[in-house]
Short mmCIF file of C-alpha atoms in Angstrom, two decimals:
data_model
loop_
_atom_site.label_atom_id
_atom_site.label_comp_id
_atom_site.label_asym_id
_atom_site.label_seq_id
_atom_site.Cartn_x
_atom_site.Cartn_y
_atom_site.Cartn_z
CA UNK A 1 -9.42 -48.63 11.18
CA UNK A 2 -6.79 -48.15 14.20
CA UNK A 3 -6.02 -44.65 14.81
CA UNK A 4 -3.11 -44.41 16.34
CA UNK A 5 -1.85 -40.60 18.28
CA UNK A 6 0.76 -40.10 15.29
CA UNK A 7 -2.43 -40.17 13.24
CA UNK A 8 -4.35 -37.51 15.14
CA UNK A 9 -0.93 -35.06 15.25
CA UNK A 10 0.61 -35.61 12.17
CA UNK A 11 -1.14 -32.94 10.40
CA UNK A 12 -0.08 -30.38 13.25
CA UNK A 13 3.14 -31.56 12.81
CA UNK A 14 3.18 -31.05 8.80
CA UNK A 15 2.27 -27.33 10.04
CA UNK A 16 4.72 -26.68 12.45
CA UNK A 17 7.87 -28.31 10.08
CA UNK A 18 6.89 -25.67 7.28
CA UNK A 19 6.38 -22.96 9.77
CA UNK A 20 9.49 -23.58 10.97
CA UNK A 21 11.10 -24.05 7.67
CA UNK A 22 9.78 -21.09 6.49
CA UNK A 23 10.91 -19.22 9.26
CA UNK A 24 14.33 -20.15 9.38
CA UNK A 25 14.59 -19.41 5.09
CA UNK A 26 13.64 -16.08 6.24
CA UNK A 27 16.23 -15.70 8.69
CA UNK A 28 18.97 -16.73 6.10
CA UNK A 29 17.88 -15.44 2.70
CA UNK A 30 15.78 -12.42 3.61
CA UNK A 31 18.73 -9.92 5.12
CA UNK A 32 17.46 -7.62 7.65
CA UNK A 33 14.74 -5.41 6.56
CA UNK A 34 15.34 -2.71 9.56
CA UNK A 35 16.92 0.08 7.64
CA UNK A 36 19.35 1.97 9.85
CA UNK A 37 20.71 4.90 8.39
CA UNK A 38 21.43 6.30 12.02
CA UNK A 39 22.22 3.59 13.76
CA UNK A 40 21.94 2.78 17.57
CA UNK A 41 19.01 -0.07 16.77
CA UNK A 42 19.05 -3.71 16.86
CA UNK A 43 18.64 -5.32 13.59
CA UNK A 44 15.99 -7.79 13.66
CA UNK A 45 14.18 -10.10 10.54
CA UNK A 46 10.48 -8.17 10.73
CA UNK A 47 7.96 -11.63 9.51
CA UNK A 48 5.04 -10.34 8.33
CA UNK A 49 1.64 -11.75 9.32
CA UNK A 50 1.78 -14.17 6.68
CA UNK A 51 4.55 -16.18 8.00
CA UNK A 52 2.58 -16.80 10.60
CA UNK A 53 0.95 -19.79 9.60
CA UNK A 54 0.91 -21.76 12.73
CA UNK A 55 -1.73 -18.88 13.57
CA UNK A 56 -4.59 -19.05 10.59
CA UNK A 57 -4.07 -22.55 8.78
CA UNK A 58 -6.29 -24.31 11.36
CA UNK A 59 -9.01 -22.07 10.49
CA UNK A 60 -8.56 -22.44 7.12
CA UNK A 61 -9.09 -26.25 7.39
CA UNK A 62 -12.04 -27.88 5.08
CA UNK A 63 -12.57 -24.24 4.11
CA UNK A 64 -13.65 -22.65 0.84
CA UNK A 65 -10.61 -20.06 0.57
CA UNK A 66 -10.65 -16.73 -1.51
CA UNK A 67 -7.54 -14.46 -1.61
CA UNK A 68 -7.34 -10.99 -1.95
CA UNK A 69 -3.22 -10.57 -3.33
CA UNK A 70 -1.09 -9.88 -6.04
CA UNK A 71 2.96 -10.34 -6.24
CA UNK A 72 3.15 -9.02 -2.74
CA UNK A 73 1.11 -11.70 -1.21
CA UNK A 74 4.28 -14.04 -0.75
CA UNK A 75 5.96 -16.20 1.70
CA UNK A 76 9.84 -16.66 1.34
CA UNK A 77 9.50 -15.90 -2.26
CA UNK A 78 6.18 -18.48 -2.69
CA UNK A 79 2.92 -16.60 -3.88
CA UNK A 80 0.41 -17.39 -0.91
CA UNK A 81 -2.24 -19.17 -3.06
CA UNK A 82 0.55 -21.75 -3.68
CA UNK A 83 1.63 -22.28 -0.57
CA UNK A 84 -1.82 -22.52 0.60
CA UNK A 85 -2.96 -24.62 -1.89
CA UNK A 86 0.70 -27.13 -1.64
CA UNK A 87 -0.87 -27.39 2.14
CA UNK A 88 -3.77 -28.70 0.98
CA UNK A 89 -6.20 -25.81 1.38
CA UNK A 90 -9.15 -25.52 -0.81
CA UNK A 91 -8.17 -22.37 -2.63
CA UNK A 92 -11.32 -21.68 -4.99
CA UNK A 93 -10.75 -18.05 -6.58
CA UNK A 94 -8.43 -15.04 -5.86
CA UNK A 95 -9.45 -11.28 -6.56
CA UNK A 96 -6.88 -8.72 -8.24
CA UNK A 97 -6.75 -5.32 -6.88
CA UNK A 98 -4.82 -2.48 -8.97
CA UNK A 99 -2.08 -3.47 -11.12
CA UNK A 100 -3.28 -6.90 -11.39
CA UNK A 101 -2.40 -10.12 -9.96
CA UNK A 102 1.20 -10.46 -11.23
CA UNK A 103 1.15 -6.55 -10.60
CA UNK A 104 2.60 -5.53 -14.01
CA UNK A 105 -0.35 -3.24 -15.22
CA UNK A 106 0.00 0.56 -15.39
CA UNK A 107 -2.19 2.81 -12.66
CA UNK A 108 -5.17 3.45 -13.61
CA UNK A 109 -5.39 0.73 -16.02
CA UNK A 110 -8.58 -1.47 -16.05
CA UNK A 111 -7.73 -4.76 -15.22
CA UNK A 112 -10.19 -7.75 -16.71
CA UNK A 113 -11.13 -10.89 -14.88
CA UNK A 114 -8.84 -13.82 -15.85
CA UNK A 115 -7.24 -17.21 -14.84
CA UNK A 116 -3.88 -17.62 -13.12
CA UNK A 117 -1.41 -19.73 -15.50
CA UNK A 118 -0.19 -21.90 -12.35
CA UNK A 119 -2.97 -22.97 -10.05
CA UNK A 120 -6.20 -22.68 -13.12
CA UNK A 121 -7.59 -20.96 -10.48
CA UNK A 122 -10.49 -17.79 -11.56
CA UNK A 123 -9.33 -14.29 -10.60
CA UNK A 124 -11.84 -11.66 -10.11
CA UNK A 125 -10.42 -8.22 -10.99
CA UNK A 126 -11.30 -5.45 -8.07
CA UNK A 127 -9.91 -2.41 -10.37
CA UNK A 128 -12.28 -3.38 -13.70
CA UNK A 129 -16.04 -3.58 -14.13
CA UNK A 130 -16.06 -3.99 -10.16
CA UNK A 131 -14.07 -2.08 -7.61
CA UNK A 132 -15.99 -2.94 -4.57
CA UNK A 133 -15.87 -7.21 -4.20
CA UNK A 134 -19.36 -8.37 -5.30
CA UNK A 135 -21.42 -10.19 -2.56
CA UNK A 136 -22.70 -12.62 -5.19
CA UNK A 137 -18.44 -13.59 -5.59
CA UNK A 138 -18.83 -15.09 -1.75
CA UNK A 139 -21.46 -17.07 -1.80
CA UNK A 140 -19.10 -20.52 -2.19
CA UNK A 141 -16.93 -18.81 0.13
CA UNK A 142 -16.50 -19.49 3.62
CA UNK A 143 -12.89 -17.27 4.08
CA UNK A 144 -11.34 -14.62 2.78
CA UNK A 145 -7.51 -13.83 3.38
CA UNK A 146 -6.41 -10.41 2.66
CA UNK A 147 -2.36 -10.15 1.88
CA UNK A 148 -1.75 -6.91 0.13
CA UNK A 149 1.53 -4.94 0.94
CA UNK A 150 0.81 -1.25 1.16
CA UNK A 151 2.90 1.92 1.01
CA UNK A 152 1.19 4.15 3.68
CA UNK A 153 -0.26 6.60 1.18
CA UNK A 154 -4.20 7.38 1.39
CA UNK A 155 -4.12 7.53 -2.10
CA UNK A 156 -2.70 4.13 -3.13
CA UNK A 157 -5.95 2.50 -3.76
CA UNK A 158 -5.35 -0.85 -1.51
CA UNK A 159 -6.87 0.68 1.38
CA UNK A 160 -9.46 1.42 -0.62
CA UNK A 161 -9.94 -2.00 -1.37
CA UNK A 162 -9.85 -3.09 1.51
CA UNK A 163 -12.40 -0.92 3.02
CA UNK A 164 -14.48 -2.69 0.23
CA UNK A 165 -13.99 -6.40 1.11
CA UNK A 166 -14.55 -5.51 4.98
CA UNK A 167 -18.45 -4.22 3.43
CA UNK A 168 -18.72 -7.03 1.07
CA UNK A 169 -17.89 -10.03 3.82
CA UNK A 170 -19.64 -8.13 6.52
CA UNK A 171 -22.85 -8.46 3.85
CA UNK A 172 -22.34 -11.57 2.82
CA UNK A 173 -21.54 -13.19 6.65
CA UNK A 174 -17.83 -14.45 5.43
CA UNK A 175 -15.00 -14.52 7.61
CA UNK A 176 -11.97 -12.25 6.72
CA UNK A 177 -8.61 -12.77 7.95
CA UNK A 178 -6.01 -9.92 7.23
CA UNK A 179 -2.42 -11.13 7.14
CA UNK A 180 -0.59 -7.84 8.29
CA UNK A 181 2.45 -6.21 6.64
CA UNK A 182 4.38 -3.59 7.77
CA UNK A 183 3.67 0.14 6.95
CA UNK A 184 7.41 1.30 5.26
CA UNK A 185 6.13 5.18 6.28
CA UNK A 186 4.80 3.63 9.71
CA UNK A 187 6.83 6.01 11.16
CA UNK A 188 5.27 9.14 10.01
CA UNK A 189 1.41 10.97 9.89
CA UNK A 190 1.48 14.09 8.56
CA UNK A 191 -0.30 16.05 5.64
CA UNK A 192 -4.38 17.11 5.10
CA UNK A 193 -6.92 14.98 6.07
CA UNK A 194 -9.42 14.26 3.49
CA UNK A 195 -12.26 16.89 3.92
CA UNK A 196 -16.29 15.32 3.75
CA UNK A 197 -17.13 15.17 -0.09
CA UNK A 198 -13.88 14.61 -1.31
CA UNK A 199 -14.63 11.12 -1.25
CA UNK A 200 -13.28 8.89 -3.82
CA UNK A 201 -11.32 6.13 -4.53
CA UNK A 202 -8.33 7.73 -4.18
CA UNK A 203 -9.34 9.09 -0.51
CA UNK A 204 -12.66 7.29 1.38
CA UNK A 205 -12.53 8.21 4.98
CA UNK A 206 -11.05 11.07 6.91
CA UNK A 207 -7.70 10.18 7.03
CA UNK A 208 -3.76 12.33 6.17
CA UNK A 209 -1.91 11.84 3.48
CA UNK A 210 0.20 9.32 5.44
CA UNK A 211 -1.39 7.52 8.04
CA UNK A 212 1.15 5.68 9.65
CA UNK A 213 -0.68 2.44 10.26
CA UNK A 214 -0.52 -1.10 8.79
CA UNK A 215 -3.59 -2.65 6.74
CA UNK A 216 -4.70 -4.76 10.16
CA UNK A 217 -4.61 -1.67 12.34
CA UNK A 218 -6.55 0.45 9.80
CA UNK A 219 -9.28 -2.01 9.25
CA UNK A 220 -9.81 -2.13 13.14
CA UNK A 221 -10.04 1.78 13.03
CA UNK A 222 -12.84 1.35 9.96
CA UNK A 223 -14.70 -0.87 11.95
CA UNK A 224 -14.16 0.70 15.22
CA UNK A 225 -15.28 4.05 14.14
CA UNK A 226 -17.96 2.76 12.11
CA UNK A 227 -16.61 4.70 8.75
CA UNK A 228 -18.06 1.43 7.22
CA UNK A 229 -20.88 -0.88 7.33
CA UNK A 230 -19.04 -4.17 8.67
CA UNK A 231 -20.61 -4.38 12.39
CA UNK A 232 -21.21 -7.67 11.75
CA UNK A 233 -18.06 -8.70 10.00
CA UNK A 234 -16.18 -11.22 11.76
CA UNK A 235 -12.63 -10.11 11.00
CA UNK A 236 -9.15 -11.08 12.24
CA UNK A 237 -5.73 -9.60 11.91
CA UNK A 238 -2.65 -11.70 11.75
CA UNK A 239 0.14 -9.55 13.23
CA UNK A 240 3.68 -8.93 12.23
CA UNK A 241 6.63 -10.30 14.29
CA UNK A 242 8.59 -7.95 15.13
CA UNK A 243 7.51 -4.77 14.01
CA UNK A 244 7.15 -1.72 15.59
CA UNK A 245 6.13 2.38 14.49
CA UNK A 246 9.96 2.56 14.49
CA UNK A 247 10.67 0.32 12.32
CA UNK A 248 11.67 1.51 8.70
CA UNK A 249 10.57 -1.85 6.85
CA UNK A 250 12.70 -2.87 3.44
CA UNK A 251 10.04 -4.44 0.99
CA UNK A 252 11.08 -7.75 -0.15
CA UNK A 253 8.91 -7.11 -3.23
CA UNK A 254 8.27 -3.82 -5.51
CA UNK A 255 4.37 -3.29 -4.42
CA UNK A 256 3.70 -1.74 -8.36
CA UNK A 257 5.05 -1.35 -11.54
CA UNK A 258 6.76 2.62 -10.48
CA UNK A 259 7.49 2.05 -6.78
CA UNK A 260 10.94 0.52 -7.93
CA UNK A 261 12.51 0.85 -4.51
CA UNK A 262 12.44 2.03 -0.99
CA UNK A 263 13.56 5.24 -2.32
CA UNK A 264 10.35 5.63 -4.57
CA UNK A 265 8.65 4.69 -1.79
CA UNK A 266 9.59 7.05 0.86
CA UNK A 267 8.99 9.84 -1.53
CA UNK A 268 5.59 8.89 -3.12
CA UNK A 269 3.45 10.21 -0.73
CA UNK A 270 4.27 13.91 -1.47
CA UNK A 271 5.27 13.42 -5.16
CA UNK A 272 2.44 11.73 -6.18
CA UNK A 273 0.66 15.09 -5.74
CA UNK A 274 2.17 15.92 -9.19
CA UNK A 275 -0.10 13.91 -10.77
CA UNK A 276 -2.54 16.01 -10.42
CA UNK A 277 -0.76 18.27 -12.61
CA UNK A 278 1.15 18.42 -16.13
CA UNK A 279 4.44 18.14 -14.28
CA UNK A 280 6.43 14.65 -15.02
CA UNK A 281 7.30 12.88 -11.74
CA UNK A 282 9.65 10.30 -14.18
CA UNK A 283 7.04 7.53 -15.48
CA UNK A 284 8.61 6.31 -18.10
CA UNK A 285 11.89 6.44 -16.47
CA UNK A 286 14.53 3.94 -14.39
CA UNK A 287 13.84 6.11 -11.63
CA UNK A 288 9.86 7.65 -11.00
CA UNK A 289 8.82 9.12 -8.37
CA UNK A 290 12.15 9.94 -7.17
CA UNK A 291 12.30 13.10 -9.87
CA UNK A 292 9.98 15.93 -11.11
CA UNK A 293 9.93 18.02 -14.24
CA UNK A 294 8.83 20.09 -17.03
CA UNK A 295 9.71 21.12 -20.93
CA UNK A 296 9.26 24.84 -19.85
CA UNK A 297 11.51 24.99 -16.60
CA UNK A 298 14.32 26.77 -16.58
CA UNK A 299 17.64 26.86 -14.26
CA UNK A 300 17.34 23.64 -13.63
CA UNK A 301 20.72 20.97 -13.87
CA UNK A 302 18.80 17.82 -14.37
CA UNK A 303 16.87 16.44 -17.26
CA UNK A 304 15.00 13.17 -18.58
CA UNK A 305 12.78 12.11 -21.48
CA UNK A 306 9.70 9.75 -20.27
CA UNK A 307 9.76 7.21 -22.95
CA UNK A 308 7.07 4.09 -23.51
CA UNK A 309 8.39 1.14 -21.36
CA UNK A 310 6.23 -1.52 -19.20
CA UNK A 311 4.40 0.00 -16.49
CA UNK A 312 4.32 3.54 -18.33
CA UNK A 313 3.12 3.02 -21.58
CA UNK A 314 1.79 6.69 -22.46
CA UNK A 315 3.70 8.77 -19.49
CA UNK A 316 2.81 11.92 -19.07
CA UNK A 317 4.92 14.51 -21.25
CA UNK A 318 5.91 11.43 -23.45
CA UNK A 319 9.44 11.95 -25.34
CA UNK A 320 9.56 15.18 -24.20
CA UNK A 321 12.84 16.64 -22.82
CA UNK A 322 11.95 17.95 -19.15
CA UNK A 323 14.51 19.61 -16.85
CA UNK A 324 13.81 19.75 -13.58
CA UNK A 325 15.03 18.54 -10.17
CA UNK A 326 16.41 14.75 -9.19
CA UNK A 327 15.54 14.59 -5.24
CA UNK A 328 17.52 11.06 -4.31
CA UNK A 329 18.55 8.33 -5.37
CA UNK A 330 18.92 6.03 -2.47
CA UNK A 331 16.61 5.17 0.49
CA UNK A 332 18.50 7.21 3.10
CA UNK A 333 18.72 10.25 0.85
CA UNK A 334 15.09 9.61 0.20
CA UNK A 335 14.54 9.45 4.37
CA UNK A 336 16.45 12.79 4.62
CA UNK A 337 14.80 14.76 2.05
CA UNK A 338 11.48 14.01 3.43
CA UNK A 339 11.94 14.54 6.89
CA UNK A 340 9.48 12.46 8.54
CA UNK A 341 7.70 14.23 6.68
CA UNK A 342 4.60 15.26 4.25
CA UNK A 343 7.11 17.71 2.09
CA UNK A 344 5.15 19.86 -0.25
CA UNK A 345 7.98 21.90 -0.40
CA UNK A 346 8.83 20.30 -4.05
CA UNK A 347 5.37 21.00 -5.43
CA UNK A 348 5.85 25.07 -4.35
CA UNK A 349 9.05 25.22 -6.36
CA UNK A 350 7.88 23.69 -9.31
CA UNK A 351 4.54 25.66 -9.21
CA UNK A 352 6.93 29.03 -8.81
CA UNK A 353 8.85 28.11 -11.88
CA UNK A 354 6.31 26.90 -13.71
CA UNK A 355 5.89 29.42 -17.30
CA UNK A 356 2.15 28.92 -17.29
CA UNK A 357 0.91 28.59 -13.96
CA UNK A 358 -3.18 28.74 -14.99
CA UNK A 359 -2.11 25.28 -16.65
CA UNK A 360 -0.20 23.54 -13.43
CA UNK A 361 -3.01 21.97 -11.95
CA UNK A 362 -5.43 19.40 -13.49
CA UNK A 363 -8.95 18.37 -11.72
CA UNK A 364 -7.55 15.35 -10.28
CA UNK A 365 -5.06 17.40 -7.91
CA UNK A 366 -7.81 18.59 -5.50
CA UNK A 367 -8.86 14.92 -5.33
CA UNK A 368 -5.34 13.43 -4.69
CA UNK A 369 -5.52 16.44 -2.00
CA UNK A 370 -8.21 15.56 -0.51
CA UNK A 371 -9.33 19.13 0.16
CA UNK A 372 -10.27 21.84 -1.98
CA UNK A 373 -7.39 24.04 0.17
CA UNK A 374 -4.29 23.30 -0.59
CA UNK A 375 -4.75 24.13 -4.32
CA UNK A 376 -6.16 27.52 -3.63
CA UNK A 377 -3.31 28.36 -1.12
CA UNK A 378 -0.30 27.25 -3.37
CA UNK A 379 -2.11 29.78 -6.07
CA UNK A 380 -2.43 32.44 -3.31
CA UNK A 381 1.68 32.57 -2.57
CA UNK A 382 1.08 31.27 0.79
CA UNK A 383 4.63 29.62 2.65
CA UNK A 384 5.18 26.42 3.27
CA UNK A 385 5.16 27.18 7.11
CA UNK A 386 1.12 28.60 6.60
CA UNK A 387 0.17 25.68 4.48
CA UNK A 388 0.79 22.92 7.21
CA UNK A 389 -0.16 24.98 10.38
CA UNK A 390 -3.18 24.91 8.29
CA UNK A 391 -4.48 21.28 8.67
CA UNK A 392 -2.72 21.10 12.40
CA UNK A 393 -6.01 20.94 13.86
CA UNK A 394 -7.54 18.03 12.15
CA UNK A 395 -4.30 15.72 12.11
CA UNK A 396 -4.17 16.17 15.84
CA UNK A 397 -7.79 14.71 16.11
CA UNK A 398 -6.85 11.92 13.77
CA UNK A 399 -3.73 11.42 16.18
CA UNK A 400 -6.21 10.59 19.09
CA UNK A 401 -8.65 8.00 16.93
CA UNK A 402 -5.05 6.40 15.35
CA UNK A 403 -3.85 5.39 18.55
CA UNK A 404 -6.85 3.63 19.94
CA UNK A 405 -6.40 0.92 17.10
CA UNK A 406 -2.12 0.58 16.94
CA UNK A 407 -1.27 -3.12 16.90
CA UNK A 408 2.29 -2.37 17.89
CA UNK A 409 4.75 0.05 19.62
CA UNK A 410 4.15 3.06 18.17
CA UNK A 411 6.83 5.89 16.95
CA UNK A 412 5.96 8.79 19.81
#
């Protein structure tokens, strides 16, 4: 058989023509996603590391491919597994973290192994029978691709799964590739750091509330610190293109079923803390997590009802009528009510006007916390101003490990 030069490149070139196809759909369909409520910035398209496929299909060639992903996990609209597999690479199984694959499932909710509809291919829940990825799952593995897009919040369990895969591949001697997204609350670290024995999967290493890094640069700090057992794990990180600390990233996709927009987003880290109480933060509304309240508050102008609807199928204080306090409604007032910051100044208030304060806080609140603290100060009166000069200390000495593993420009 001749083999002629078009022969030997014409696969690169197949690769480069999507790449670049890909690339320019993004420029024209997917606006901006540089938020710029104060303006002064360039606006630039941020690609995240899965667009980047002149950089990882070559080692995905004549591979045995597993994906960790759900809805988030696409590329100009395209699920990865299909765009993988409409490349020709040998997709074999995908795992499921939280909220699914489609991610459609309530938190919390167990999630069952099952088959995708489109591709017949197995997925292997991670939030079921199995949270951390079995070893025995990899053995007709050779790569696994990570392409999760995370919200910046210890506590949203991605991280968590993550940390997970890193162990299981290390163990198992697979290769895992991280396609990197951009952190939407890059730009911020602020709140406690989880204190030793408040482990869980909610909170696994020593880390703030928000972090302020993307998946890729916390994986290096896992493995560089050696929080983890994943010396041997052979990992790479595909970066963003043109992302920095700065950047306030617009997500393409809703990353779970109550995160309905960047508003949500920007103000789940310190709401979510109200699930660790019997305070509504709006599940089972249009707009959770951007709203707290109670039955028994009073002198309050807003009100909703949490009713049954997909994604918040028994919300807490179901069809009951809860006044209580509606903090924004778009992403920039969302960015000025938090301040760059960890606010727990909404979890005070309602705590202050609570009727029965010994029945505020649930068990789960220390471990959203992280610390044992924060709990026992808000029930001691202490100020806002006391509460965060009290974990000063320890975020400064995260501060100093963080930047030793940034990826890109950072914020400060």
């Amino acid at each position: 058989m001749k083999i002629t030069m078009y022969s030997l490149l014409k696969p690169l070139l197949v690769v480069v023509a999507v790449f670049s196809f890909i690339a320019c759909k993004a420029q024209e369909e997917n606006k901006p996603r540089i938020l710029d409520p104060a303006g002064g910035r360039e606006k630039v398209t941020i690609l995240p590391g899965a667009y980047q496929l002149e950089e990882y299909l070559p080692m995905l060639k004549d591979k045995r491919v597993a994906v960790i992903g759900n809805q988030t996990s696409e590329i100009n609209r395209t699920l990865l597994p299909d765009t993988l597999l409409s490349l020709g690479i040998r997709v074999v199984k995908l795992f499921s973290p939280e909220h699914g694959f489609r991610g459609d499932a309530d938190a919390g909710k167990t999630i069952d192994n099952s088959t995708d509809g489109k591709t017949g291919l197995p997925i292997f829940s991670l939030y079921g029978n199995h949270k951390k990825l079995p070893v025995e799952q990899l053995k007709n593995v050779d790569i696994v691709i990570y392409d999760l897009q995370d919200v910046g919040a210890r506590f949203y369990t991605y991280i968590s799964t993550l940390e997970y895969a890193m162990e299981s591949c290390a163990a198992a001697g697979v290769k895992l590739i991280i396609l990197d997204r951009p952190n939407p609350l890059g730009h911020i670290v602020d709140g406690p750091v989880l204190e030793s024995g408040m482990k869980s999967f909610v909170g696994m290493q020593p880390i703030p509330v928000i972090y302020g890094m993307t998946p890729g640069e916390y994986a290096h700090m896992l493995k560089g610190e050696k929080w983890i057992n994943a010396d041997m794990l052979e990992l790479y990180v595909i970066k963003n293109r043109h992302y920095t600390h700065n950047s306030l990233y617009q997500l393409p996709v809703s990353p779970s079923p109550n995160l309905k927009n960047m508003a949500a987003i920007y103000l789940y880290p310190s709401l979510c803390l109200f699930e660790g109480t019997d305070i509504s933060l709006g599940r089972g509304t249009s707009m959770p997590f951007q709203m707290y309240g109670h039955p028994g508050f009073k002198n309050f102008d807003y009100s909703f009802t949490p009713k049954s609807m997909p994604g918040a199928a028994n919300p807490p204080l179901l069809n009951k009528k809860c006044s209580g306090e509606l903090i924004a409604e778009s992403p920039d007032e969302a960015l000025s009510a938090i301040n760059n910051s960890f606010n727990i100044g909404w979890i005070l208030k309602a705590y202050k006007a609570h009727p029965n304060r010994s029945a505020f806080f649930t068990k789960f609140f220390n471990t959203l916390a992280g610390t044992n603290e924060l709990r026992l100060q808000i029930e001691q009166g202490k100020s806002e101003e006391e509460i965060r000069a009290s974990w000063q200390a320890d975020l400064s000495a995260f501060r100093k490990i963080r930047k030793k593993y940034l990826l890109y420009p950072d914020f400060e």
